Each structure stands twice: as structure tokens, then as C-alpha cells.
PDB file as gemmi writes it, atoms N, CA and C in Angstrom:
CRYST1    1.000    1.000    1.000  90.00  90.00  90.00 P 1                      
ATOM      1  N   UNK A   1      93.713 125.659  99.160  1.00  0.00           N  
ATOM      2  CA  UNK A   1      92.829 124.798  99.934  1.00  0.00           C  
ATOM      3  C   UNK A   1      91.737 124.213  99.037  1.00  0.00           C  
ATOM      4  N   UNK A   2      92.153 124.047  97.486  1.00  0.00           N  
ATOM      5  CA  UNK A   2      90.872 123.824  96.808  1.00  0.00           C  
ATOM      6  C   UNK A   2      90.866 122.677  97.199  1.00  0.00           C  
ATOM      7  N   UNK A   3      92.203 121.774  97.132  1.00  0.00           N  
ATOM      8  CA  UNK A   3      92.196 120.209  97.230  1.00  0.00           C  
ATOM      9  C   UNK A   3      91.850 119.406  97.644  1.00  0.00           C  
ATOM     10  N   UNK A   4      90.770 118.382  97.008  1.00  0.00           N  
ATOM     11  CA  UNK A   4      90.183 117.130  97.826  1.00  0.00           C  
ATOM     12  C   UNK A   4      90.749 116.675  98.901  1.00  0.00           C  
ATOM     13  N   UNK A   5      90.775 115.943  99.817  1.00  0.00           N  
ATOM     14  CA  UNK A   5      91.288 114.514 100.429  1.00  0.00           C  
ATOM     15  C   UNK A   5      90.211 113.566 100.372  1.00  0.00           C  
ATOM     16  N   UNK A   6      91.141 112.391  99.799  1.00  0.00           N  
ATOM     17  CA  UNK A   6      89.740 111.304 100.025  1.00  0.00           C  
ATOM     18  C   UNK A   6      89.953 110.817 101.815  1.00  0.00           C  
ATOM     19  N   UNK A   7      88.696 110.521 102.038  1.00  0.00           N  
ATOM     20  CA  UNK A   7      88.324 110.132 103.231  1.00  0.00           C  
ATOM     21  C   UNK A   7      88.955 108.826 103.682  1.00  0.00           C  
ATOM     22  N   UNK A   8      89.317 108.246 102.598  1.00  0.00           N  
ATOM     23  CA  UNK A   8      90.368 106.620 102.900  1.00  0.00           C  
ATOM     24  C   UNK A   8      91.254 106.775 102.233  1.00  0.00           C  
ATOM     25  N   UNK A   9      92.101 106.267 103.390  1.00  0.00           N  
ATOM     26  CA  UNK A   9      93.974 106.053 102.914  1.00  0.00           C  
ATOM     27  C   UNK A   9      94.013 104.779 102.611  1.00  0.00           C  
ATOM     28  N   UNK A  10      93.901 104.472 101.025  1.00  0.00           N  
ATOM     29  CA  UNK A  10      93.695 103.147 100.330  1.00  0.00           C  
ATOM     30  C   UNK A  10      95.598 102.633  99.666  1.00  0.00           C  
ATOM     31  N   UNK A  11      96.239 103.880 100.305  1.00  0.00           N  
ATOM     32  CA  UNK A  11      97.547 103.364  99.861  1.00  0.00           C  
ATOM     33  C   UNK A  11      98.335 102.881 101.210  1.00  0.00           C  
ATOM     34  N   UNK A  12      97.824 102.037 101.820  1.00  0.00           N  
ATOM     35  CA  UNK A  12      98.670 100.830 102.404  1.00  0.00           C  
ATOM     36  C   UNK A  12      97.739  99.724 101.935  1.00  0.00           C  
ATOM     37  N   UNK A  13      96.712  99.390 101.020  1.00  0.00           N  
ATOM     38  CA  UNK A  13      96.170  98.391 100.625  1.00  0.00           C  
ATOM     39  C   UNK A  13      96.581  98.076  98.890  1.00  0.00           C  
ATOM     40  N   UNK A  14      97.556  99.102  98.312  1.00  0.00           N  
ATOM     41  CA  UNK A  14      97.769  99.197  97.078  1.00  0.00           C  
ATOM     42  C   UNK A  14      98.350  97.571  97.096  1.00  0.00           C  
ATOM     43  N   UNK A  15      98.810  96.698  96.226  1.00  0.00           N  
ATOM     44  CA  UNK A  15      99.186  95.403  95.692  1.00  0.00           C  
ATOM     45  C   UNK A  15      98.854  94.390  96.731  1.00  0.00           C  
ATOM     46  N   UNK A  16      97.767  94.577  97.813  1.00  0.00           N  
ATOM     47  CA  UNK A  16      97.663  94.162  98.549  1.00  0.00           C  
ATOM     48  C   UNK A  16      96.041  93.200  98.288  1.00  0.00           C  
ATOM     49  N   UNK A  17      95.656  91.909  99.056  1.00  0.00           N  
ATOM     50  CA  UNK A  17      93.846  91.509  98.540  1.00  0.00           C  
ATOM     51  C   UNK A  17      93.238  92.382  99.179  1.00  0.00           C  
ATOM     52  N   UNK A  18      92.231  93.119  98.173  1.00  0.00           N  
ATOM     53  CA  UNK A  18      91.155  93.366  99.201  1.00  0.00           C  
ATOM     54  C   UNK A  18      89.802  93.261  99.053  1.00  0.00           C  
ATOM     55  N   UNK A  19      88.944  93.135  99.480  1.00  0.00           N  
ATOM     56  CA  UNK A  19      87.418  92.977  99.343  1.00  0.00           C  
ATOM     57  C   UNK A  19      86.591  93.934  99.449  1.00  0.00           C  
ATOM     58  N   UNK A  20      85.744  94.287  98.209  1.00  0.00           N  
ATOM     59  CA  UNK A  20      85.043  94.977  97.800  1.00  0.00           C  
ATOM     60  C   UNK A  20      83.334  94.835  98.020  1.00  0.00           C  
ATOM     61  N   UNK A  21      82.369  95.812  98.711  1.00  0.00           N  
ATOM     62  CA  UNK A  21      81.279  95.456  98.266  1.00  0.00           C  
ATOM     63  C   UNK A  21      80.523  96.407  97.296  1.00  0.00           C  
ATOM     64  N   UNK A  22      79.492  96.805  96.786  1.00  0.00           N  
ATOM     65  CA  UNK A  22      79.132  97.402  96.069  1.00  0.00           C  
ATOM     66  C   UNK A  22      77.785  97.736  95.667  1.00  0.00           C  
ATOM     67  N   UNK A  23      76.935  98.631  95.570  1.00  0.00           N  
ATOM     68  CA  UNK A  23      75.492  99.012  95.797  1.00  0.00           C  
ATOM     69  C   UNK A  23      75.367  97.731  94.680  1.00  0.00           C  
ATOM     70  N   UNK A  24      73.738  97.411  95.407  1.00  0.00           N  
ATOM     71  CA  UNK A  24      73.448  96.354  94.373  1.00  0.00           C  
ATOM     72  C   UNK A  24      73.234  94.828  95.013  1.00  0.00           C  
ATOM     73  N   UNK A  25      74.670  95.042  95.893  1.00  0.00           N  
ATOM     74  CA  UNK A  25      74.619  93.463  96.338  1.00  0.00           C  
ATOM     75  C   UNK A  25      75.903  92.681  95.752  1.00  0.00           C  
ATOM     76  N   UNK A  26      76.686  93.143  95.104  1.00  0.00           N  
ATOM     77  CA  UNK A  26      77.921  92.524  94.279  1.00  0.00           C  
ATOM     78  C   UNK A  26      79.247  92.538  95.165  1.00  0.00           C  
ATOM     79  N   UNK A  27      79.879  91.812  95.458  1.00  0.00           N  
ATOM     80  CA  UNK A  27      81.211  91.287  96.414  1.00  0.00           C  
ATOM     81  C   UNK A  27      81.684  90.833  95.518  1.00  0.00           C  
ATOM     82  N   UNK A  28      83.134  91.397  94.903  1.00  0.00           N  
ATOM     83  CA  UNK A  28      84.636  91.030  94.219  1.00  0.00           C  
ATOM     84  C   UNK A  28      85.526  90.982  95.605  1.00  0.00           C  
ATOM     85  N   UNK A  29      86.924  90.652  95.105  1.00  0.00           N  
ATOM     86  CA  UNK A  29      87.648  90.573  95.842  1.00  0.00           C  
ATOM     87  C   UNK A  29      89.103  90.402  95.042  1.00  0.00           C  
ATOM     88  N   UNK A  30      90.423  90.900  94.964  1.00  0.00           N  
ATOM     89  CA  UNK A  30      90.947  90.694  94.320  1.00  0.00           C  
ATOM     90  C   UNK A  30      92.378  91.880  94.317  1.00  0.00           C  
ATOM     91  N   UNK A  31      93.158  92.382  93.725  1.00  0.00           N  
ATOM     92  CA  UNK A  31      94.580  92.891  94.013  1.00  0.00           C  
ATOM     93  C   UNK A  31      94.025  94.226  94.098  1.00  0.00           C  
ATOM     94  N   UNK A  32      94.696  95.030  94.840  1.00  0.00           N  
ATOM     95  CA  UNK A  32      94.064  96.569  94.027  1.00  0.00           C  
ATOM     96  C   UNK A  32      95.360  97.319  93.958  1.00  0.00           C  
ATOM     97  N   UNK A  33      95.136  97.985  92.193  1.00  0.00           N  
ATOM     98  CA  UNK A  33      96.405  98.324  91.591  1.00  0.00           C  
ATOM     99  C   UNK A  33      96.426  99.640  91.797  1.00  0.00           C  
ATOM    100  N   UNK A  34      95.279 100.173  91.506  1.00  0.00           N  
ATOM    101  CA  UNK A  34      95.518 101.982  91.689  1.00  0.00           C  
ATOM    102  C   UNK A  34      94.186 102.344  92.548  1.00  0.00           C  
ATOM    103  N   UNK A  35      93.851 103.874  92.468  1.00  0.00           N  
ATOM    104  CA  UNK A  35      92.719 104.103  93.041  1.00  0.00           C  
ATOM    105  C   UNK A  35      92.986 105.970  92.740  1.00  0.00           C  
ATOM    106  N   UNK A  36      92.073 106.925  92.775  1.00  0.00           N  
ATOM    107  CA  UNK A  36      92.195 107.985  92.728  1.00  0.00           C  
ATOM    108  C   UNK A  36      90.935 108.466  94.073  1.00  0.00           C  
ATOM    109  N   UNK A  37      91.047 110.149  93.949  1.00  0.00           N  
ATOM    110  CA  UNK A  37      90.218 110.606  95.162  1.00  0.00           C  
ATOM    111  C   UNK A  37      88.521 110.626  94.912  1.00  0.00           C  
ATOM    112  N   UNK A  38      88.183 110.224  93.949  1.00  0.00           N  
ATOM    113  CA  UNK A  38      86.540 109.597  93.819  1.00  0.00           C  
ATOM    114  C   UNK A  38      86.063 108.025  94.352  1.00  0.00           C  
ATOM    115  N   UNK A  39      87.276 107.689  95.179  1.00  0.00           N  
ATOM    116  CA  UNK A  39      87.282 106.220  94.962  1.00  0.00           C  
ATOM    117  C   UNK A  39      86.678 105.126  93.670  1.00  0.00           C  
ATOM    118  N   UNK A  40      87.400 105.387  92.577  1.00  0.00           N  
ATOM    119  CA  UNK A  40      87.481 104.563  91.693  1.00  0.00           C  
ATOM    120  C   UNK A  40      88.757 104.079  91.914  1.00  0.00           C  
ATOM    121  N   UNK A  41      88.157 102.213  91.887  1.00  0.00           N  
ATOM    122  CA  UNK A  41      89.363 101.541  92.275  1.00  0.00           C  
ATOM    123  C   UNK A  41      89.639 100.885  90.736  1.00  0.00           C  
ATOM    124  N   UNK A  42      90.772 100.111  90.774  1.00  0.00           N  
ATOM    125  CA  UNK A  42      91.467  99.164  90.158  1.00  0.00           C  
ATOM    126  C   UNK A  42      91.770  98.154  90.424  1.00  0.00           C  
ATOM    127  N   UNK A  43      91.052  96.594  90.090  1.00  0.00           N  
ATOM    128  CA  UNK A  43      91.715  95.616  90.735  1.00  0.00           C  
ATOM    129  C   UNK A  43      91.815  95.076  89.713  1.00  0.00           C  
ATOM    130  N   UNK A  44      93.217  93.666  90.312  1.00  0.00           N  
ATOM    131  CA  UNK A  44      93.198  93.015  89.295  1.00  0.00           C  
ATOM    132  C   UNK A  44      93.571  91.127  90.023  1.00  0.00           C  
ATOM    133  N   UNK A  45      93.286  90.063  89.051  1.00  0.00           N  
ATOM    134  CA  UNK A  45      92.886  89.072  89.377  1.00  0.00           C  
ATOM    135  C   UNK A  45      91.785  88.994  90.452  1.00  0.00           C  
ATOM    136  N   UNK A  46      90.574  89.678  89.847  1.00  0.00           N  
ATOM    137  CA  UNK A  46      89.413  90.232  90.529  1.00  0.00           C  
ATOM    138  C   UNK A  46      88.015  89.172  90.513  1.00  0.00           C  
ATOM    139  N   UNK A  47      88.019  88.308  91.484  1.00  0.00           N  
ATOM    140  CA  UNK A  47      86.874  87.507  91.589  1.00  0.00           C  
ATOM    141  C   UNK A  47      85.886  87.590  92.006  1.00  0.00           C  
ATOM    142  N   UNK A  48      84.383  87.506  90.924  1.00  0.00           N  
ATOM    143  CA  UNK A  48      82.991  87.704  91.946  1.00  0.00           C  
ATOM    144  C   UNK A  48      82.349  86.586  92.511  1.00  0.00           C  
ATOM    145  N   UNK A  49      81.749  86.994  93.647  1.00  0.00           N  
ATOM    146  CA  UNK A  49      81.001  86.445  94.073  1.00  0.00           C  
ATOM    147  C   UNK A  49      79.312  86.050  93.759  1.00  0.00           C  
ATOM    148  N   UNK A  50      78.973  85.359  92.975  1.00  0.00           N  
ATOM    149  CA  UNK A  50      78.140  84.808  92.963  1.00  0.00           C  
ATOM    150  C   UNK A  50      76.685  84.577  93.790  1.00  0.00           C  
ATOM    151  N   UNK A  51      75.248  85.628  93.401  1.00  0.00           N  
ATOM    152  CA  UNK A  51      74.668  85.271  94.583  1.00  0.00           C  
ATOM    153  C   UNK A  51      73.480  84.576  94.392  1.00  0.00           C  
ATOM    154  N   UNK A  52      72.802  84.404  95.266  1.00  0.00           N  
ATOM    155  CA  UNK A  52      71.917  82.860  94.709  1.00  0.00           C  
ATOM    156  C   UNK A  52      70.662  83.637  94.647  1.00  0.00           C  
ATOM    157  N   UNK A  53      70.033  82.833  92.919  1.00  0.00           N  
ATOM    158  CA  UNK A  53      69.538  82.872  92.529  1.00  0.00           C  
ATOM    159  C   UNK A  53      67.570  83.397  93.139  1.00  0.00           C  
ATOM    160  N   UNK A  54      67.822  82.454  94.328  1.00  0.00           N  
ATOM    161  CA  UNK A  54      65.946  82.657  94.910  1.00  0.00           C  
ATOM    162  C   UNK A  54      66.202  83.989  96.154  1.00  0.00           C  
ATOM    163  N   UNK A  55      67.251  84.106  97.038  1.00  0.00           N  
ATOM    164  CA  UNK A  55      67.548  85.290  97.300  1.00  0.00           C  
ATOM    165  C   UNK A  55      68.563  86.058  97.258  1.00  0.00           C  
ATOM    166  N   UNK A  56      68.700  87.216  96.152  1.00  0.00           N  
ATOM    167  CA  UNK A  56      69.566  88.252  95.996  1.00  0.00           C  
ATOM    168  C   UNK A  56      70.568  88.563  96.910  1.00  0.00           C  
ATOM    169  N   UNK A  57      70.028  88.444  97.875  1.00  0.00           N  
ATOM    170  CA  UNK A  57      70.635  88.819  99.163  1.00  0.00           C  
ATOM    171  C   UNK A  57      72.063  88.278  99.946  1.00  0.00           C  
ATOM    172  N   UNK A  58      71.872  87.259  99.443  1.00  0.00           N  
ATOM    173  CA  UNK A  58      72.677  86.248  99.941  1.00  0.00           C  
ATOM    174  C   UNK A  58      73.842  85.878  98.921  1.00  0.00           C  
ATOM    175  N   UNK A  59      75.301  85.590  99.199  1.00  0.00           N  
ATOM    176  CA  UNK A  59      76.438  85.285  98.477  1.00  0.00           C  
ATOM    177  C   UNK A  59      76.309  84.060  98.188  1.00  0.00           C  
ATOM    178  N   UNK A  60      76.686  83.120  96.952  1.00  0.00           N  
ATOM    179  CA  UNK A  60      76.757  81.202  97.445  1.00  0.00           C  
ATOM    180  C   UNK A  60      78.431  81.239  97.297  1.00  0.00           C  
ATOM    181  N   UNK A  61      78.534  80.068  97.474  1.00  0.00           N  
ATOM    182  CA  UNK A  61      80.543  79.998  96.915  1.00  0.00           C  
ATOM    183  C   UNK A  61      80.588  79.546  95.463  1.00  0.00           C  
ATOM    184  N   UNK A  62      79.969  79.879  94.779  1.00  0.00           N  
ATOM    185  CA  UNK A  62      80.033  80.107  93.394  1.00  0.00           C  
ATOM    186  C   UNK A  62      80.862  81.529  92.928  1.00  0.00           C  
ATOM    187  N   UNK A  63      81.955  81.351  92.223  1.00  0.00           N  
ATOM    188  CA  UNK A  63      82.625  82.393  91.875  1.00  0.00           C  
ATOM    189  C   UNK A  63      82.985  82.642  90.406  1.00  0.00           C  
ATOM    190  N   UNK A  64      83.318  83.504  90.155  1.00  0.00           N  
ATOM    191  CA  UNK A  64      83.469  83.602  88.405  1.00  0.00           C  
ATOM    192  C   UNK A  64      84.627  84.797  88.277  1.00  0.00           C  
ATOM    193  N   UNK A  65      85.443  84.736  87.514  1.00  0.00           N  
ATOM    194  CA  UNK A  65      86.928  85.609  87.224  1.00  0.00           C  
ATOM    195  C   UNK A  65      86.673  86.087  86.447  1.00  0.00           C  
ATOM    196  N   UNK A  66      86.756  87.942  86.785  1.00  0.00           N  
ATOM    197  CA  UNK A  66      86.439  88.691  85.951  1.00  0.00           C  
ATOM    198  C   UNK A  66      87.953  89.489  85.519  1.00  0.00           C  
ATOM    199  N   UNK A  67      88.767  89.072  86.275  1.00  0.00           N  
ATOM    200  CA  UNK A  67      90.602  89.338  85.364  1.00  0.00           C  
ATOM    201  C   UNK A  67      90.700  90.964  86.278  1.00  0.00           C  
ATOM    202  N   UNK A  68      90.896  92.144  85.986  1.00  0.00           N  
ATOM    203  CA  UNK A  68      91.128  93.305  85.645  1.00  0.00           C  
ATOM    204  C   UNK A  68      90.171  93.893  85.283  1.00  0.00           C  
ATOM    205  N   UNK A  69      89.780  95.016  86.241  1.00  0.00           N  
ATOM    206  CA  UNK A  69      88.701  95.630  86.484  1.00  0.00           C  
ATOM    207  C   UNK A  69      88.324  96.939  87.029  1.00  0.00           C  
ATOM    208  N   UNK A  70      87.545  98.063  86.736  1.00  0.00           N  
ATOM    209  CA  UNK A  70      88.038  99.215  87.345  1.00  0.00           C  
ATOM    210  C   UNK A  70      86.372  98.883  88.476  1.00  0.00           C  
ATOM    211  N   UNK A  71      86.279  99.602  89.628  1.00  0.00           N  
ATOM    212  CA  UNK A  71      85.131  99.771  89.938  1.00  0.00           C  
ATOM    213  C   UNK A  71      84.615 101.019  90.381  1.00  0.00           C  
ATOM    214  N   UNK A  72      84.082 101.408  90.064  1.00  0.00           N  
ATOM    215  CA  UNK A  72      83.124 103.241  89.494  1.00  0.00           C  
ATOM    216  C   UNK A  72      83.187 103.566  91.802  1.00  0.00           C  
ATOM    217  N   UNK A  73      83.837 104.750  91.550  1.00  0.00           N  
ATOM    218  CA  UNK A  73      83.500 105.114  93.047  1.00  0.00           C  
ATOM    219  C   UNK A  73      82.179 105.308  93.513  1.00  0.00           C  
ATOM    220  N   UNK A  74      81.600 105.642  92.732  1.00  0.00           N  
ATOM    221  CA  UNK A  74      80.030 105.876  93.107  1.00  0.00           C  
ATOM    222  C   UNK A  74      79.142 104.391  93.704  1.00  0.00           C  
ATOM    223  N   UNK A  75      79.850 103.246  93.117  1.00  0.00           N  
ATOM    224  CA  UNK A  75      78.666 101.657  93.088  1.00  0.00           C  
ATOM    225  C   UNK A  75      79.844 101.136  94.654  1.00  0.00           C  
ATOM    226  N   UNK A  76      80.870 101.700  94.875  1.00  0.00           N  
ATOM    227  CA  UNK A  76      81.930 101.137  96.129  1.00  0.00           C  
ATOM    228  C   UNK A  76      81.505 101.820  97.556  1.00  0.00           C  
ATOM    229  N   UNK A  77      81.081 100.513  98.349  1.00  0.00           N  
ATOM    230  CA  UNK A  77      80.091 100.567  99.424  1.00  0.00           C  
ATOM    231  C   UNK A  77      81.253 100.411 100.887  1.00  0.00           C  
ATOM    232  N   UNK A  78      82.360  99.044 100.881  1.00  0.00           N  
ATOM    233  CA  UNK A  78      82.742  99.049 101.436  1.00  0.00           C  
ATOM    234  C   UNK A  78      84.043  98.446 100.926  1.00  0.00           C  
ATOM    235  N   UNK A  79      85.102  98.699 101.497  1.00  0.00           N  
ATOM    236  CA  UNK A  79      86.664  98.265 100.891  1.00  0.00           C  
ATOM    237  C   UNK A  79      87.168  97.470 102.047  1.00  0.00           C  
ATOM    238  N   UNK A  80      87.688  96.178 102.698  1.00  0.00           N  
ATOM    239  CA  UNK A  80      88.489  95.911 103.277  1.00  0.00           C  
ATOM    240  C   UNK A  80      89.242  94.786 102.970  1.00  0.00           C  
ATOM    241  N   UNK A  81      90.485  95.217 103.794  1.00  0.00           N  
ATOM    242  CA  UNK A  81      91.785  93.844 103.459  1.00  0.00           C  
ATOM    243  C   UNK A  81      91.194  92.442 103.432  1.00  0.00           C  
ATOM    244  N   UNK A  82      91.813  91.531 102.810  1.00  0.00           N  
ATOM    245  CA  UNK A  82      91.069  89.985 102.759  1.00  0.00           C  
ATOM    246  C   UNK A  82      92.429  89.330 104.207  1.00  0.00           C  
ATOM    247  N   UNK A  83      93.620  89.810 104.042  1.00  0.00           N  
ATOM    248  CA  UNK A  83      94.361  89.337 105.025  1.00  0.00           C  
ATOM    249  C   UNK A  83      93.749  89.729 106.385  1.00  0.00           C  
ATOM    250  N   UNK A  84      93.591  88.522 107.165  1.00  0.00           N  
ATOM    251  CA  UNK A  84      93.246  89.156 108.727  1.00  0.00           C  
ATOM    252  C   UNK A  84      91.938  89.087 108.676  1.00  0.00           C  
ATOM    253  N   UNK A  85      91.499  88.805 108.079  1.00  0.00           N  
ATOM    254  CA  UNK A  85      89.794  88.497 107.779  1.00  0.00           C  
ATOM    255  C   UNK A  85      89.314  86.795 107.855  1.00  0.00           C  
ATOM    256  N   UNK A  86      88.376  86.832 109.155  1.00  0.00           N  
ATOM    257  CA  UNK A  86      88.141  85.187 108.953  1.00  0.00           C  
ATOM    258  C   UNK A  86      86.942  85.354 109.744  1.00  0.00           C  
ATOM    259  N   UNK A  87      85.624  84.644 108.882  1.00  0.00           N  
ATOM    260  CA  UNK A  87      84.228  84.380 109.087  1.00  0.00           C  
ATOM    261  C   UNK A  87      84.139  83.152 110.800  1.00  0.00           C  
ATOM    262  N   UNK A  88      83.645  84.120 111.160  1.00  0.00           N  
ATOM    263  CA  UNK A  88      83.444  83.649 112.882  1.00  0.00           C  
ATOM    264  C   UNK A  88      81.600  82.511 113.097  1.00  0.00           C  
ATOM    265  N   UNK A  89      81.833  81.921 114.053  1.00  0.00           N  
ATOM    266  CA  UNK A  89      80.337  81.656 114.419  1.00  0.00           C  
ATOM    267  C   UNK A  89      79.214  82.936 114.825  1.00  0.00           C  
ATOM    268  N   UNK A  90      78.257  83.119 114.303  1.00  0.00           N  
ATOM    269  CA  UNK A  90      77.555  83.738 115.111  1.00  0.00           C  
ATOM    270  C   UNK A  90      77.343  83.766 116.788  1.00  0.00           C  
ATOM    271  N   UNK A  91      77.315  84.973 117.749  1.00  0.00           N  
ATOM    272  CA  UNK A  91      77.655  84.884 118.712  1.00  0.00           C  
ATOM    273  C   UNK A  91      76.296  85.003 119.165  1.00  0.00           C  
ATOM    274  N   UNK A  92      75.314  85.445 118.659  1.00  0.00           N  
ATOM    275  CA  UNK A  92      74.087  85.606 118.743  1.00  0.00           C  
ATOM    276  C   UNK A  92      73.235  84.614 118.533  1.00  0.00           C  
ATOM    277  N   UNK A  93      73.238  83.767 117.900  1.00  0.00           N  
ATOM    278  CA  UNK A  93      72.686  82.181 118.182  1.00  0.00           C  
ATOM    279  C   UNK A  93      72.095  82.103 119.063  1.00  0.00           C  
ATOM    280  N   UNK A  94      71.070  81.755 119.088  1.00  0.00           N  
ATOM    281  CA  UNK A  94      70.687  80.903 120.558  1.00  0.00           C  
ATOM    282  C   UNK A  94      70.611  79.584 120.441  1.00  0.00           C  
ATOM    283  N   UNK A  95      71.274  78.392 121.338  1.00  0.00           N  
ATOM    284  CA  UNK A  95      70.874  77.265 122.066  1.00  0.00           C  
ATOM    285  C   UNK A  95      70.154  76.809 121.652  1.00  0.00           C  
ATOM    286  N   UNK A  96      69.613  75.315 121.187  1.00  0.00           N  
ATOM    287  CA  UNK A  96      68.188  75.217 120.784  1.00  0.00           C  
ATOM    288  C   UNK A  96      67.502  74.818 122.291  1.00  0.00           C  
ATOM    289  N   UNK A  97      68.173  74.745 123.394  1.00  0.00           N  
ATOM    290  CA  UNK A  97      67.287  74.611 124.377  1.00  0.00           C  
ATOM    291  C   UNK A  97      66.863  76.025 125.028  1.00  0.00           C  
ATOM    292  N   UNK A  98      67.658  76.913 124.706  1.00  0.00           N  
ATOM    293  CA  UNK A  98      66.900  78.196 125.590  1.00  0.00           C  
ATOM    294  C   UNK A  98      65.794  78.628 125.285  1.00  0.00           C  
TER     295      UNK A  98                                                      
END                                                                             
């Protein structure tokens, strides 16, 4: 019973896109080739996201190719598929007349 389990079953996302975020503020996105039970991942044709300059905070669509890449389990915040993923309107908006 010494044996780890990692807490995510990252092998139905193996050769699959997926999107990465990462302490800091950093969003890649890109293949993921391996992964072990510290969650250190492996991606590859791995693109960052770019974030703007006056606030950190924020992503722009500026991107830059960083090829093949490992990312340290410790800085990996959140992992999900890029398939099936699509940026909605805010539902929370308000009206400008209300």
C-alpha cells in the first residue's frame, strides 16, 4: 500500500490537446505526450499564451511556440481538454438598461 495514485487520470488525454494553466498566470496549450504521478507533464507542439503587458492578469491573442516542453508538477494549476471547449458570452452581464 506504499503506492501513490495520482489524483487525475491524465491517460485518456495522452496524444490528445490540452490546456494548461500554471501558478504565475502562464496558459500553454498543446499535445500531451507523457505525464508521471507528481503531475509533471509533457507537451509537445506547445503554445503560450501571451499576457498583456499593463495587466498581468489578463491573456491577449498574442502567442509564441515554445515546441516541446516538460511542465514541473508543482507550477500545474489546472489541466483541461482543448476539444469540447468553447468561450461563451458572459451570462452575468447586465443590460445597459437595467
Amino acid at each position: 500500500s506504499g503506492r501513490k495514485e495520482t489524483v487525475l487520470d491524465l491517460a485518456k488525454f495522452v496524444d490528445k490537446g490540452v490546456q494548461v494553466k500554471l501558478t504565475g498566470g502562464r496558459q500553454v496549450t498543446g499535445t500531451l505526450k507523457g505525464y508521471d504521478q507528481l503531475l509533471n507533464l509533457v507537451l509537445d507542439e506547445a503554445v503560450e499564451f501571451l499576457r498583456d503587458p499593463d495587466d498581468p492578469l489578463k491573456t491577449t491573442d498574442q502567442t509564441r511556440s515554445l515546441g516541446l516542453i516538460v511542465c514541473r508538477g508543482t507550477a500545474v494549476m489546472l489541466v483541461s481538454p482543448t476539444d469540447g471547449t468553447d468561450e461563451i458570452a458572459n451570462p452575468f452581464n447586465q443590460p445597459d438598461g437595467a
